[in-house]
Structures are given as C-alpha cells and as structure tokens.
Coordinates of C-alpha atoms in Angstrom, one line a residue:
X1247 CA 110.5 294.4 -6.0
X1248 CA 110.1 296.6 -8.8
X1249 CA 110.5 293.7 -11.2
X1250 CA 107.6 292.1 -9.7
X1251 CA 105.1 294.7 -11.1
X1252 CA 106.7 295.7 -13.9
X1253 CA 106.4 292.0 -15.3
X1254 CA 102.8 292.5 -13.5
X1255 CA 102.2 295.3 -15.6
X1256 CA 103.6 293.7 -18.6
X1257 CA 101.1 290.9 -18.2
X1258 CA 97.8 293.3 -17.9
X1259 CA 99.3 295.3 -20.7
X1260 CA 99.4 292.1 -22.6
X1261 CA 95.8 291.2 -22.1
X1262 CA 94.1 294.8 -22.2
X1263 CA 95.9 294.5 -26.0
X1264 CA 94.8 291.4 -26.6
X1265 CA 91.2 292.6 -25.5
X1266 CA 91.7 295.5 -27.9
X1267 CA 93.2 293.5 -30.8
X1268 CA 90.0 290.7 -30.9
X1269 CA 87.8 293.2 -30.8
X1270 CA 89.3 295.6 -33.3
X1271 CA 89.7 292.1 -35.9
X1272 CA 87.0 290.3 -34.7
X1273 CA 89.1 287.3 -33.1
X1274 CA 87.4 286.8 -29.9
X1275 CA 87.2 283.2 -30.6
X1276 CA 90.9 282.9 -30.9
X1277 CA 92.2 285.5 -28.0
X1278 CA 90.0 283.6 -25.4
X1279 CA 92.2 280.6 -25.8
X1280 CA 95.0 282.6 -25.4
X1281 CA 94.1 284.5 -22.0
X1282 CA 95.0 281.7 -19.5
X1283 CA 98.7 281.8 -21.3
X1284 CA 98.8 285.3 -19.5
X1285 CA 99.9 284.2 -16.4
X1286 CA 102.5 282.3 -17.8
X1287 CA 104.3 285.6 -19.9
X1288 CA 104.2 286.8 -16.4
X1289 CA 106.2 284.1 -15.1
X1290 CA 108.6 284.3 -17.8
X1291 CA 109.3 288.2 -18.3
X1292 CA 109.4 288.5 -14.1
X1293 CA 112.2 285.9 -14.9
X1294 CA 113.5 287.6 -17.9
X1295 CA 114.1 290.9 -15.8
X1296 CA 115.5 289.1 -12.5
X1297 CA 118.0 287.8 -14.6
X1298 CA 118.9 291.0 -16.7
X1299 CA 119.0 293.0 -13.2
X1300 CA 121.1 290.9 -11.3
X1301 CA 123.6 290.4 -14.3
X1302 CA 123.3 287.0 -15.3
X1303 CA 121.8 287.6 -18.8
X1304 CA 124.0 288.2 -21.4
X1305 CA 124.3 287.7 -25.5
X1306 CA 125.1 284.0 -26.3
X1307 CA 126.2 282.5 -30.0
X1308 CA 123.3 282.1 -32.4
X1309 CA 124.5 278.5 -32.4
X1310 CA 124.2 278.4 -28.5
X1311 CA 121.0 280.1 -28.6
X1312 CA 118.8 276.8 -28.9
X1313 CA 120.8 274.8 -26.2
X1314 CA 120.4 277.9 -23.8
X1315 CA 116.4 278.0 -24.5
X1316 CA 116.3 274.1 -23.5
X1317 CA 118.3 274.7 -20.5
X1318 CA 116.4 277.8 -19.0
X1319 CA 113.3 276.0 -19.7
X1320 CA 114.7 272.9 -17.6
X1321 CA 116.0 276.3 -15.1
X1322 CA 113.0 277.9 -14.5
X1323 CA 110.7 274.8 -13.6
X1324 CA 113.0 273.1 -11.7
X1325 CA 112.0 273.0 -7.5
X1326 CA 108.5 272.5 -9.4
X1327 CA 106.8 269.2 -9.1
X1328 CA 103.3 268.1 -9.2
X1329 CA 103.6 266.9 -5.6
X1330 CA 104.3 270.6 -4.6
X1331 CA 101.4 272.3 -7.1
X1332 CA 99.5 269.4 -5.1
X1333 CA 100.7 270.7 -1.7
X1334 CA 100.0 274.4 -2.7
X1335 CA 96.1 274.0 -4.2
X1336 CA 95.7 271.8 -1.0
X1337 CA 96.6 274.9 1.2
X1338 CA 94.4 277.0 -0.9
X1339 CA 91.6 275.1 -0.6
X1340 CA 92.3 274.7 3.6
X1341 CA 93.0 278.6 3.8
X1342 CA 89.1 279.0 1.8
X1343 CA 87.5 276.6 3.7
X1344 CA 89.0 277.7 7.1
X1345 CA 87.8 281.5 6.3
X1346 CA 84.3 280.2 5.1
X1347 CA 83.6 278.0 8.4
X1348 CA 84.9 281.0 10.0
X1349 CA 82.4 283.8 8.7
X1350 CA 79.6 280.8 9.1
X1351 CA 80.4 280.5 12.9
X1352 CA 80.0 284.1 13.3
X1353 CA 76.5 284.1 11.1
X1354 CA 75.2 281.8 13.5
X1355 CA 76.0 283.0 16.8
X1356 CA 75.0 286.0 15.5
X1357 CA 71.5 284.8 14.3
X1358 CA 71.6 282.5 17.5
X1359 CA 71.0 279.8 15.6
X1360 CA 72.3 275.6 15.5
X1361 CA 74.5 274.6 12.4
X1362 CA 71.3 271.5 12.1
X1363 CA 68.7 274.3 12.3
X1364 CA 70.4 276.4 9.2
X1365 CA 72.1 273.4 7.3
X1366 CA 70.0 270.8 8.0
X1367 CA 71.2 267.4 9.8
X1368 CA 74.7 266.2 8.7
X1369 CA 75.1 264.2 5.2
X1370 CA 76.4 263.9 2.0
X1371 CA 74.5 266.7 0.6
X1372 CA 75.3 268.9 3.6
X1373 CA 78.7 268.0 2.9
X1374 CA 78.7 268.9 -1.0
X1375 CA 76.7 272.2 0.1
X1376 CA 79.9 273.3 2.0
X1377 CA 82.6 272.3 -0.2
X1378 CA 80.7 274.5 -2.8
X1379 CA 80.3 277.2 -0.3
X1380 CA 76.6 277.3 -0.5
X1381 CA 76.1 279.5 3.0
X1382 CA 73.1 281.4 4.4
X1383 CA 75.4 284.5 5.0
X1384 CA 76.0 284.9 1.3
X1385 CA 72.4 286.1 0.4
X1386 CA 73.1 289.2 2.4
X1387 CA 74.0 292.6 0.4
X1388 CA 77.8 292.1 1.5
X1389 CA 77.8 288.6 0.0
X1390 CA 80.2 290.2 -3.2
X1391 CA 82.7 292.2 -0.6
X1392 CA 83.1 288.7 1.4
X1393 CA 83.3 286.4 -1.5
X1394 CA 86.3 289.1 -2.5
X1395 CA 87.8 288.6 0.8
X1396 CA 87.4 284.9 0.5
X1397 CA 89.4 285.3 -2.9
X1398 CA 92.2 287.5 -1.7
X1399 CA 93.1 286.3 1.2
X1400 CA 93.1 282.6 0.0
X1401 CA 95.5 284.2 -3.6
X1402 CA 97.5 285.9 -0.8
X1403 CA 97.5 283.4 1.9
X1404 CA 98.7 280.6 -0.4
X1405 CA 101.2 282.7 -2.5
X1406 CA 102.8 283.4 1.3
X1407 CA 102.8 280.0 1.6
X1408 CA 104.8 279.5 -1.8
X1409 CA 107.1 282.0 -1.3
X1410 CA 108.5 280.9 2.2
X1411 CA 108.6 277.1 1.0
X1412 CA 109.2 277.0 -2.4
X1413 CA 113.0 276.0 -3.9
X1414 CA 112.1 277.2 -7.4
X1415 CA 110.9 280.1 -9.0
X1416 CA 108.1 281.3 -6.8
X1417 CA 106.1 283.2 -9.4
X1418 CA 106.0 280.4 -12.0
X1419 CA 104.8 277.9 -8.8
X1420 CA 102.2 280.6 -7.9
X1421 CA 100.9 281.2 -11.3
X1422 CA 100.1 276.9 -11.7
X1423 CA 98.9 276.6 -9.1
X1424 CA 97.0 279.7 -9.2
X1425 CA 95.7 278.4 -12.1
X1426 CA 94.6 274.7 -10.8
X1427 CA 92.9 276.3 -8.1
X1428 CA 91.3 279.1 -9.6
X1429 CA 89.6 276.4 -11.6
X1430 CA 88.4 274.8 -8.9
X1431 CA 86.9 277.5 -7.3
X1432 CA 84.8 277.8 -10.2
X1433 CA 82.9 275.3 -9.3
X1434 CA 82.3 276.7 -5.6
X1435 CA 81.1 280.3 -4.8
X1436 CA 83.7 282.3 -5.9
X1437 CA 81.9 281.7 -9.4
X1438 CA 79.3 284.3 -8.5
X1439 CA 82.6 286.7 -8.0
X1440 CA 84.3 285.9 -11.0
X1441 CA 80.9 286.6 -12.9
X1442 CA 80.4 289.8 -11.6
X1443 CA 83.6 291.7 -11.8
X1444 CA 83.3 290.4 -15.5
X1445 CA 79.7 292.2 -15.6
X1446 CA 81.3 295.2 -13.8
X1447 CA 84.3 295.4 -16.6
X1448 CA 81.6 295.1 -19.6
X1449 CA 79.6 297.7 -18.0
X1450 CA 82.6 300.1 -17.5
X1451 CA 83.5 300.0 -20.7
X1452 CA 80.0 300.5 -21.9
X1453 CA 80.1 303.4 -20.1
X1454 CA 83.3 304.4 -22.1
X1455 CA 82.1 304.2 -25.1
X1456 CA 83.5 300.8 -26.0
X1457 CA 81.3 297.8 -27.2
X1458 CA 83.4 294.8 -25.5
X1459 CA 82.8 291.3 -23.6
X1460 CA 85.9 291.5 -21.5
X1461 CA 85.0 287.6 -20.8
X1462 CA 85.2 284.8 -18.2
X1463 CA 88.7 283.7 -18.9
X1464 CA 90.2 287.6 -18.7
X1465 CA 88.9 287.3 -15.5
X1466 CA 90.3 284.1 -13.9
X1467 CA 93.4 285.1 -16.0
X1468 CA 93.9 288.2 -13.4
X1469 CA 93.0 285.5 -10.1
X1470 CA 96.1 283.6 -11.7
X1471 CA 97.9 286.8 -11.7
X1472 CA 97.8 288.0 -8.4
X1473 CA 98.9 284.2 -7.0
X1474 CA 102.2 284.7 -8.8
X1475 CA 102.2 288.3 -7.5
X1476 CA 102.0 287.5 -4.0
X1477 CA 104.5 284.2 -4.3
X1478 CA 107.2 286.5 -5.8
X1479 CA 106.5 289.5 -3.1
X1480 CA 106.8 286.8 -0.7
X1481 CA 110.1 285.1 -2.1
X1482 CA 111.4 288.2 -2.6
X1483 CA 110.8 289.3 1.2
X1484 CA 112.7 286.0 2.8
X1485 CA 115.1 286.5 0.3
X1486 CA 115.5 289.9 2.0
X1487 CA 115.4 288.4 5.2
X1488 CA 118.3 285.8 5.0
X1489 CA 120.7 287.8 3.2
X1490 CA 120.0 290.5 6.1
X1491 CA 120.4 287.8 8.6
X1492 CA 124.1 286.3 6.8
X1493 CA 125.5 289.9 6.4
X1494 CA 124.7 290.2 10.4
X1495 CA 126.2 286.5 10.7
X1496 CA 129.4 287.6 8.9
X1497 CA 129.9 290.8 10.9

C-alpha cells in the first residue's frame, strides 16, 4: 500500500514543480501540455516501485537495456484494451448518472413536485439537459459539496470497479480511463467543480504570496490521479484477499 502513495506523492510532487518551474521561467505555455502526462509518471513509478519491492527489478546489460524497455512497455499495458477503457468510462458514466437521478428523486419529493412540472415534458432537450446534469437542486448553496460527491464517488466507484476486474495493471487502466472520462465530464456539471477548485488554488496562493494560475489542466490532471489511486487501492486489497484465502486453502 505504501507504494501506492508514495508514487501518488511522486506524481503531485511532480506537478507542484512543474507549477513552480513555468512560473519561475515563464513556460506556462509549454508545462500546460505537459500536465495531463502526470497521471501517466504515476502509473509508471507506482510500477517502478512494485517491481523494486517485490524483487523483480534488477541491473540488466547496457546492451539488454533497449530490449527490456520494449518488453516492459508491452508488460505494463498488457490486460489493457480499448474494449475494457470502453467498459470502465461506461461504468463511470452509469455510477454519475445513477447518483445524479438519485439526488434529483429526493429534490422532488422533497419539493413535492412532478419530474414534468420541474423538467418540463419529456424530449430530446430534456434528455441533453440530463446527460449534462443541468438539475434544479444544483442552484442551491450545497451545489459545490454535491457536485464533489458526484466526482468522488464516481473516481472511487469506477476505480473499485477496475481493481476487482482488471487482469493488467490497475493503476495504468485507472489513470486512461480516468482520463477519457474526466474529459467527458467536462462537458457536464462537474465543469463548474473543476473551475472552482482551480479558482480556490489561485486564490490560496494569492493569499501566500505567490502570483500563479495553477490552471484547468492541473486540475483535471489530479481527477486523473485519484482514479489510478483508488484502482491500485482496490487491486491491491483483492490481491490481499486471495492470497489470504490460498494460504487458508493450503493449510
């Protein structure tokens, strides 16, 4: 487990430097294409130290050294195909939609109102209005704390999904698709989220004395994050499981 955040930690480490770096040189333009390449170190150095912990790294020929590249490229991706990155944005987007129809259910028992008196009669439009998670209850002052609930349990809910399924390196499958659906939720409510925490971090560190624009891709960089997190928390814990479960068998 301790890999998991120390990779984590590796990862934030690498974008609060790269934060530092464009502002200190001016390079904004450049780091912001750089940021959603975050997720991706995470995947690789969480691999890096699983490998160096349980003993399977060690020092190969310089001559070996481009042959072993190519084949723990081919390694780490394998159990990864587009059908399962498919599969896994898919149970994102259910997991979102379910806790969305959810919270609107309550709003209008609540309010005692019909979905036609608050939505309007069923159609295309209506339709489009709840894919993007345009709802009534979302005007409220809570609207940020459930949007973030929306966005963590969906991260977690999927990267649980990930890690009990997945045949292949469960942080690298969390971080893509992570990062396929964290793109499309940019285009539904969770916008509005992603928007203000990056308001929140600008004005913190106005606060600390530093001019900086943390910017919109730092931010959907850490969404990314936290799906590989909670894939390799969850592969690690049915990892846990079965071997507890074989030891048992073999006693």
């Amino acid at each position: 487990m301790n890999t998991l955040f120390l990779s984590f930690l590796v990862a934030i480490g690498g974008a609060v430097g790269l934060v530092t770096l464009s502002k200190t040189f001016d390079l904004e333009a450049y780091t912001t294409r750089i940021f959603p390449l975050i997720p991706i170190l995470y995947a690789i150095v969480y691999e890096a130290l699983e490998k160096r912990r349980t003993g399977k790294s060690k020092p190969i020929p310089p001559s070996q050294a481009k042959e072993e590249m190519k084949a723990g490229a081919s390694t780490i991706f394998q159990g990864i195909t587009i059908e399962r990155i498919i599969i896994d944005v898919g149970i994102s987007l259910f997991i979102k939609f379910t806790f969305e129809m959810v919270l609107t259910a309550v709003h209008l028992s609540t309010a005692r109102q019909s979905f036609a008196a608050v939505y309007g009669d069923f159609s295309v439009e209506t339709l489009g209005r709840l894919l993007r998670g345009d709802h009534p209850w979302l005007s409220g002052n809570f609207s940020i704390v459930l949007l973030t609930l929306i966005a963590i349990t969906t991260s977690l809910g999927t990267g649980i999904w990930i890690g009990s399924t997945t045949r292949g390196s469960a942080v690298l499958e969390g971080v893509l698709a992570g990062a396929a659906a964290t793109m499309i939720f940019t285009m539904t409510n969770l916008l509005t989220l992603f928007q203000t925490i990056e308001d929140l971090a600008v004005k913190a560190a106005d606060y600390l004395g530093y001019v900086t624009h943390v910017g919109f891709a730092v931010v959907i960089s850490l969404q990314v994050l936290f799906y590989g997190l909670w894939s390799g928390i969850a592969k690690r814990a049915k990892d846990e499981r079965e071997a507890k479960k074989l030891s048992k068998d073999k006693k």
